[in-house]
Amino acid sequence: MTNASSLERRLRSELTGDVLFDPFSRGRYATDASFYQIVPAGVVAPKTMDEALRALAIARDEGLKVTPRGGGTSQCGQTVNDGLVVDLSKHLNRILSLDLEGRTCVVEPGIVLDDLNRQLKKHGLWFPVDVSTASRATIGGMAGNNSCGGRSLRYGTMRDNTLSMEAALADGTLSRFGEVSRDLAEVDADDKVRALFRDMLDLGMREAGEIAARFPKVQRRVGGYNLDALVPRNAPNNMAHLLVGSEGTLALTTKVELKLWPVIRNKALGVCHFGSFYEAMDAAQHLVKLKPIAVELVDRTMIALGRDIAMFRPIISAAIKGDPDAVLVVEFAEEDQADNLLRLKQLGELMGDLGFGWSNDTRKWGGVVEITEPALQSGIADFRAAGLNVMMSMKQEGKPVSFVEDCAVPLPHLADYTARLNEVFARHGTSGTMYAHASEGCLHVRPVLNLKLEKDVKAMRAIAEEAFALVREYKGSHSGEHGDGLVRSEFHETMFGARLVADFREVKQRFDPDGVLNPGKIVDPPRMDDRSLFRFKPDYRVGELKTKLDWSAYPGAGGGFQGAVEMCNNNGACRKLEGGVMCPSYRATRNEKDVTRGRANTLRLAISGQLGPDALSSDEMMETLKLCVSCKACRHECPTGVDMAKMKIEVLAARAASHGLTLRDRLVGYLPRYAGLASRLAPLANLRNRSPWLRRLFERFAGISARRTLPAFRSDVFAPPAESVGPEAGREVVLFADTFNRIYERENLEAALRVLVAGGYRVHLKPASGSRPLCCGRTFLSAGLVDEARAELDRLVTAFTPFAARGVPIVGLEPSCLLTLRDELASLRKDKDAKAVGAHALTFEEFLVREAEAGRLQLPLGSVADKAVVHGHCHQKSFGAFKPVEQVLRLVPGLKVETIESSCCGMAGAFGYGADTYDASIEMAELSLLPAVRRASETTLVVADGTSCRHQIHDGTGREALHVARVLALSLERAEPNSTSTTAKEPSHG
């Protein structure tokens, strides 16, 4: 490798896209979803395809390797190498053309599958290679791996749906790869490309017999190069099919032409239960005879882990009956729903014919749970798609490891293969998890190993050799979906024979004679167990850390902080662009630095010393976390439970300890302490908002954007009218008056108080310790002042414990404050008083829904508007507390409730006020929230519970958003005093 600084200088001078050569950025691109880690020399994210090709040329001139990369979710190490990484996902992600009549499209390689399908859906079309990583997998990456997806039984693989590709060879030669005749008569290309095509077709003819003899006869064969695309019997031959599955080793893809299909309009699922895993595997060969589009396995381990994940628990409760050893999810998707229902009936009959029944003993226990509700079908699909990551959610040193991940065997052998594979695992002192594509005989199989231990690395090697021997015995494929990469390429000779491996090498040499493009994959690979290439290398160590929060649920240094950080397996779920909340900053910037995965990788590298001393509290680490809005979405939506908001608190605490506090930190963190004084001096405290000079001064010295108006202090802060209000005999409830509503928007607390009293509740308002109102400590945590936050929470627990001890609910209006009692409090105190307070903490809407469902809520409500659009606070979504917001609003007569499908509002406490984060804040809000509010009519209510959310909506649209408590109070006012009152019954769950 020549001097990387020369490469960097040339790239910076000739490209307008990102050029990243600092250690932190290179570290973030050193891993994919495999267990490997190779630090690249540098990274570029070109803005145009011409820039991508220019980067290739410069790297070649400088003697560097080039690895094209999409979502970076490869499980076999395909997208890591020590040269230049070209990230095609940030900018090169457009649909270039769409032929609706011919059902084809041409796309850039960086487009994400879900994004493509969202754009196609309005035309009634989709691209059906539906991989479980669809929310972040790019078409270029899928072509590189020859991805398959869960419905390949009907739709085939990536190869089957790729019509042509445009790609550049390593020397920059650009050409179209598509169907060609054996005489190449129609090929419009220069002599070099024609000669290349001629040589490939000649190789196909020469080796046709060997290919027929040695290539596995299963659909799920994605190992090696697709030499079978070159044989005469497949004429006309499609040269793009040689590039599909080539893992970026032959050419750099610039365009992909895809075959499209009509969208699935109707579905029916049959969840087939089995008391015996072996019997489930044996049954698969029979179930496919009903012509489903998929048969997916979920095993006992995955079911058990799913029950511990909040977002999947209700799905499992609805779909799983009893305690099965395995279930097969059989999906029918014919155009006529009546046909699907008929097949569902036939599925039940077939299970009976196979001897299964709910009353049978274990071996033949089972039956079918029919799922026809679309929402539950989608939930099951999401759970199955998250299978890998559900398995990886184990909070222990050992994790399910991908290396015999997706071997495929003919269906009649599936039961025996899996039984013998489990015996292999047992011989090496471990067990495995299995799930996924039973319809194709391709299961995702992962033995649990700790690759920090040499003995487990040796076990991995032995298991791989024995498992691949079994696959060969059953005439299957050792690579059935996820490709070769660094894991399986080494084993090609035993799979295909020396002659075909020599052919693979000939193909690579002919396309890329200098070995520029992603070398070490498919041909001439290193050993798969070379620990110098591992994420956890032999010298990997994490020194003891002083941490502030409780991480005891995880192993490792820092009281478990190490284990929590290492939970990130790079699956990339945080890179999704729509749906849920995670990760709002990535959605705005598309930078790897600004995604949960990028931050977790940086933390792991920092605590293990790979980024130099004091990296945890360094400026670079603060830059890495700068756009993290602590929305807690990752806590809920990351399948492995990476809680970056909590981790950020540790980093901020380390930073404060080593570098002290900035003025902004002090202004934000200590707000609850000086709020009382500021309210008494409100005109003076608010002077900054009215003075352009003071705004500029605040921006310069406190980092608060001059473009923002700060919330105005008011002299009439909320003051409890009495210690308790409401009927003496009413059911008790505590109303927690948080700092934000108390000092800025007292109307919300007054509205909540009115609603609770109108409902007949005895509302306690007194809880306070000393002369200062209670505080949850949220602002202190946001500045890394954990000890100060603990002191505030100690006061709060002392005040609330007597109420919690007698079962009185503790209700709050500000989601971030109230939910601190259910989250961070448990990380700071483990005593029974703290647990009791957390257990009784409810948001305002959660409390009302609980009371309504128990038949205890009586509210005379009147009409206030025809429609309300609602934005959910991130913490409400993270803790499953948003649904009650919708339910409570539906209590209001005649009010149509529409939820804005939004991520974080972008304000996120103090984040949106920062001079250095203001632009990112607005970008997050403009993704969906602000446009949705602008589209709402003037008569439509805008509802948002979060203080920050309401301020962002006002700043961005000029509209006033209301807390739910204000909407209900208004509804109470509108109720005719002499009319029959509207009784609040159990809210609709629709």
mmCIF file of C-alpha atoms in Angstrom, residues 34-189:
data_model
loop_
_atom_site.group_PDB
_atom_site.id
_atom_site.type_symbol
_atom_site.label_atom_id
_atom_site.label_comp_id
_atom_site.label_asym_id
_atom_site.label_seq_id
_atom_site.Cartn_x
_atom_site.Cartn_y
_atom_site.Cartn_z
ATOM 1 C CA SER A 34 -19.989 -10.832 10.671
ATOM 2 C CA PHE A 35 -17.464 -11.477 13.457
ATOM 3 C CA TYR A 36 -14.634 -9.964 11.410
ATOM 4 C CA GLN A 37 -12.946 -6.562 11.709
ATOM 5 C CA ILE A 38 -10.509 -5.146 9.166
ATOM 6 C CA VAL A 39 -9.692 -1.440 9.360
ATOM 7 C CA PRO A 40 -9.720 0.188 5.908
ATOM 8 C CA ALA A 41 -7.183 2.757 4.752
ATOM 9 C CA GLY A 42 -10.007 5.193 4.116
ATOM 10 C CA VAL A 43 -13.655 5.615 3.138
ATOM 11 C CA VAL A 44 -15.416 7.647 0.469
ATOM 12 C CA ALA A 45 -19.135 8.284 -0.009
ATOM 13 C CA PRO A 46 -19.262 9.644 -3.570
ATOM 14 C CA LYS A 47 -22.064 11.994 -4.561
ATOM 15 C CA THR A 48 -22.237 10.763 -8.156
ATOM 16 C CA MET A 49 -21.413 7.564 -9.952
ATOM 17 C CA ASP A 50 -18.715 9.430 -11.854
ATOM 18 C CA GLU A 51 -17.134 10.221 -8.478
ATOM 19 C CA ALA A 52 -17.332 6.544 -7.503
ATOM 20 C CA LEU A 53 -15.500 5.583 -10.675
ATOM 21 C CA ARG A 54 -12.988 8.376 -10.075
ATOM 22 C CA ALA A 55 -12.348 7.015 -6.574
ATOM 23 C CA LEU A 56 -11.746 3.580 -8.089
ATOM 24 C CA ALA A 57 -9.243 5.034 -10.542
ATOM 25 C CA ILE A 58 -7.370 7.013 -7.892
ATOM 26 C CA ALA A 59 -7.161 4.032 -5.537
ATOM 27 C CA ARG A 60 -5.907 1.826 -8.359
ATOM 28 C CA ASP A 61 -3.251 4.388 -9.239
ATOM 29 C CA GLU A 62 -2.175 4.529 -5.591
ATOM 30 C CA GLY A 63 -1.988 0.733 -5.344
ATOM 31 C CA LEU A 64 -4.941 0.262 -2.987
ATOM 32 C CA LYS A 65 -7.703 -2.318 -2.958
ATOM 33 C CA VAL A 66 -11.305 -1.130 -3.384
ATOM 34 C CA THR A 67 -14.327 -2.588 -1.597
ATOM 35 C CA PRO A 68 -17.792 -1.385 -2.655
ATOM 36 C CA ARG A 69 -20.243 -1.269 0.253
ATOM 37 C CA GLY A 70 -23.978 -0.801 0.678
ATOM 38 C CA GLY A 71 -25.691 -1.261 4.024
ATOM 39 C CA GLY A 72 -22.723 -3.103 5.529
ATOM 40 C CA THR A 73 -24.900 -5.932 6.843
ATOM 41 C CA SER A 74 -23.043 -8.875 5.315
ATOM 42 C CA GLN A 75 -22.739 -11.815 7.694
ATOM 43 C CA CYS A 76 -19.677 -13.385 6.148
ATOM 44 C CA GLY A 77 -17.238 -10.468 6.021
ATOM 45 C CA GLN A 78 -17.830 -9.485 2.398
ATOM 46 C CA THR A 79 -17.742 -5.727 2.985
ATOM 47 C CA VAL A 80 -14.580 -5.380 5.083
ATOM 48 C CA ASN A 81 -11.073 -4.994 3.676
ATOM 49 C CA ASP A 82 -7.929 -2.954 4.283
ATOM 50 C CA GLY A 83 -8.055 -0.732 1.202
ATOM 51 C CA LEU A 84 -10.530 1.977 0.215
ATOM 52 C CA VAL A 85 -14.192 1.419 1.087
ATOM 53 C CA VAL A 86 -16.633 3.055 -1.351
ATOM 54 C CA ASP A 87 -19.966 3.643 0.432
ATOM 55 C CA LEU A 88 -22.626 3.715 -2.286
ATOM 56 C CA SER A 89 -25.587 3.924 0.093
ATOM 57 C CA LYS A 90 -25.512 7.598 1.094
ATOM 58 C CA HIS A 91 -26.007 9.294 -2.270
ATOM 59 C CA LEU A 92 -26.328 6.702 -5.049
ATOM 60 C CA ASN A 93 -29.819 5.505 -4.216
ATOM 61 C CA ARG A 94 -32.222 6.562 -6.970
ATOM 62 C CA ILE A 95 -34.631 4.819 -9.313
ATOM 63 C CA LEU A 96 -33.236 5.790 -12.722
ATOM 64 C CA SER A 97 -36.096 4.496 -14.858
ATOM 65 C CA LEU A 98 -39.355 2.597 -14.442
ATOM 66 C CA ASP A 99 -41.209 0.617 -17.099
ATOM 67 C CA LEU A 100 -44.676 -0.068 -15.675
ATOM 68 C CA GLU A 101 -45.933 -2.016 -18.662
ATOM 69 C CA GLY A 102 -42.856 -4.199 -18.893
ATOM 70 C CA ARG A 103 -42.583 -4.446 -15.080
ATOM 71 C CA THR A 104 -38.918 -3.498 -14.926
ATOM 72 C CA CYS A 105 -36.867 -0.740 -13.373
ATOM 73 C CA VAL A 106 -33.258 0.445 -13.385
ATOM 74 C CA VAL A 107 -31.779 1.574 -10.074
ATOM 75 C CA GLU A 108 -28.539 2.796 -8.608
ATOM 76 C CA PRO A 109 -26.819 0.177 -6.414
ATOM 77 C CA GLY A 110 -27.198 2.150 -3.161
ATOM 78 C CA ILE A 111 -30.989 2.163 -3.088
ATOM 79 C CA VAL A 112 -32.433 0.343 -0.069
ATOM 80 C CA LEU A 113 -34.933 -2.432 -0.812
ATOM 81 C CA ASP A 114 -37.696 -1.031 1.401
ATOM 82 C CA ASP A 115 -37.215 2.420 -0.109
ATOM 83 C CA LEU A 116 -37.485 0.949 -3.594
ATOM 84 C CA ASN A 117 -40.642 -0.943 -2.707
ATOM 85 C CA ARG A 118 -42.220 2.117 -1.096
ATOM 86 C CA GLN A 119 -41.809 3.946 -4.391
ATOM 87 C CA LEU A 120 -43.082 0.996 -6.424
ATOM 88 C CA LYS A 121 -46.118 0.299 -4.233
ATOM 89 C CA LYS A 122 -48.162 3.188 -5.620
ATOM 90 C CA HIS A 123 -47.868 1.492 -9.017
ATOM 91 C CA GLY A 124 -49.003 -1.887 -7.657
ATOM 92 C CA LEU A 125 -45.542 -3.405 -8.064
ATOM 93 C CA TRP A 126 -42.733 -4.631 -5.832
ATOM 94 C CA PHE A 127 -39.324 -6.276 -5.962
ATOM 95 C CA PRO A 128 -39.937 -9.570 -4.148
ATOM 96 C CA VAL A 129 -36.477 -10.698 -3.015
ATOM 97 C CA ASP A 130 -37.653 -9.840 0.491
ATOM 98 C CA VAL A 131 -34.605 -10.288 2.672
ATOM 99 C CA SER A 132 -35.062 -9.843 6.417
ATOM 100 C CA THR A 133 -32.715 -6.832 6.264
ATOM 101 C CA ALA A 134 -34.968 -5.074 3.723
ATOM 102 C CA SER A 135 -34.986 -1.857 5.756
ATOM 103 C CA ARG A 136 -31.250 -1.352 5.152
ATOM 104 C CA ALA A 137 -30.089 -3.841 2.488
ATOM 105 C CA THR A 138 -29.133 -2.122 -0.759
ATOM 106 C CA ILE A 139 -29.848 -3.574 -4.179
ATOM 107 C CA GLY A 140 -26.137 -3.511 -4.983
ATOM 108 C CA GLY A 141 -25.338 -5.487 -1.857
ATOM 109 C CA MET A 142 -28.146 -7.935 -2.561
ATOM 110 C CA ALA A 143 -26.802 -8.463 -6.066
ATOM 111 C CA GLY A 144 -23.321 -8.928 -4.637
ATOM 112 C CA ASN A 145 -24.540 -11.689 -2.329
ATOM 113 C CA ASN A 146 -27.214 -13.163 -4.621
ATOM 114 C CA SER A 147 -29.765 -12.622 -1.850
ATOM 115 C CA CYS A 148 -32.836 -14.815 -1.642
ATOM 116 C CA GLY A 149 -35.406 -13.751 0.950
ATOM 117 C CA GLY A 150 -38.204 -15.664 2.580
ATOM 118 C CA ARG A 151 -40.394 -16.044 -0.511
ATOM 119 C CA SER A 152 -37.854 -17.429 -2.984
ATOM 120 C CA LEU A 153 -39.994 -20.564 -3.215
ATOM 121 C CA ARG A 154 -42.199 -18.545 -5.571
ATOM 122 C CA TYR A 155 -40.123 -15.584 -6.707
ATOM 123 C CA GLY A 156 -36.619 -17.031 -6.911
ATOM 124 C CA THR A 157 -33.330 -15.410 -5.927
ATOM 125 C CA MET A 158 -31.675 -12.102 -6.779
ATOM 126 C CA ARG A 159 -30.158 -13.761 -9.823
ATOM 127 C CA ASP A 160 -33.585 -14.836 -11.074
ATOM 128 C CA ASN A 161 -34.838 -11.245 -10.859
ATOM 129 C CA THR A 162 -31.814 -9.379 -12.250
ATOM 130 C CA LEU A 163 -32.188 -8.632 -15.967
ATOM 131 C CA SER A 164 -28.971 -6.720 -16.557
ATOM 132 C CA MET A 165 -26.290 -4.673 -14.852
ATOM 133 C CA GLU A 166 -23.990 -1.858 -15.809
ATOM 134 C CA ALA A 167 -20.607 -2.151 -14.144
ATOM 135 C CA ALA A 168 -17.034 -0.916 -14.318
ATOM 136 C CA LEU A 169 -14.102 -3.308 -14.420
ATOM 137 C CA ALA A 170 -11.142 -2.625 -12.143
ATOM 138 C CA ASP A 171 -9.390 -0.669 -14.914
ATOM 139 C CA GLY A 172 -12.414 1.621 -15.257
ATOM 140 C CA THR A 173 -13.889 0.008 -18.386
ATOM 141 C CA LEU A 174 -17.656 0.528 -18.204
ATOM 142 C CA SER A 175 -19.978 -1.941 -19.874
ATOM 143 C CA ARG A 176 -23.469 -3.405 -19.865
ATOM 144 C CA PHE A 177 -23.781 -6.994 -18.664
ATOM 145 C CA GLY A 178 -26.946 -8.667 -19.902
ATOM 146 C CA GLU A 179 -28.243 -11.414 -22.141
ATOM 147 C CA VAL A 180 -25.913 -12.423 -24.950
ATOM 148 C CA SER A 181 -26.046 -15.043 -27.673
ATOM 149 C CA ARG A 182 -23.217 -17.523 -27.956
ATOM 150 C CA ASP A 183 -21.787 -15.618 -30.942
ATOM 151 C CA LEU A 184 -22.032 -12.230 -29.184
ATOM 152 C CA ALA A 185 -23.600 -10.780 -32.329
ATOM 153 C CA GLU A 186 -25.701 -8.209 -30.455
ATOM 154 C CA VAL A 187 -23.020 -7.057 -28.005
ATOM 155 C CA ASP A 188 -22.292 -3.353 -28.418
ATOM 156 C CA ALA A 189 -18.985 -3.063 -26.576
#
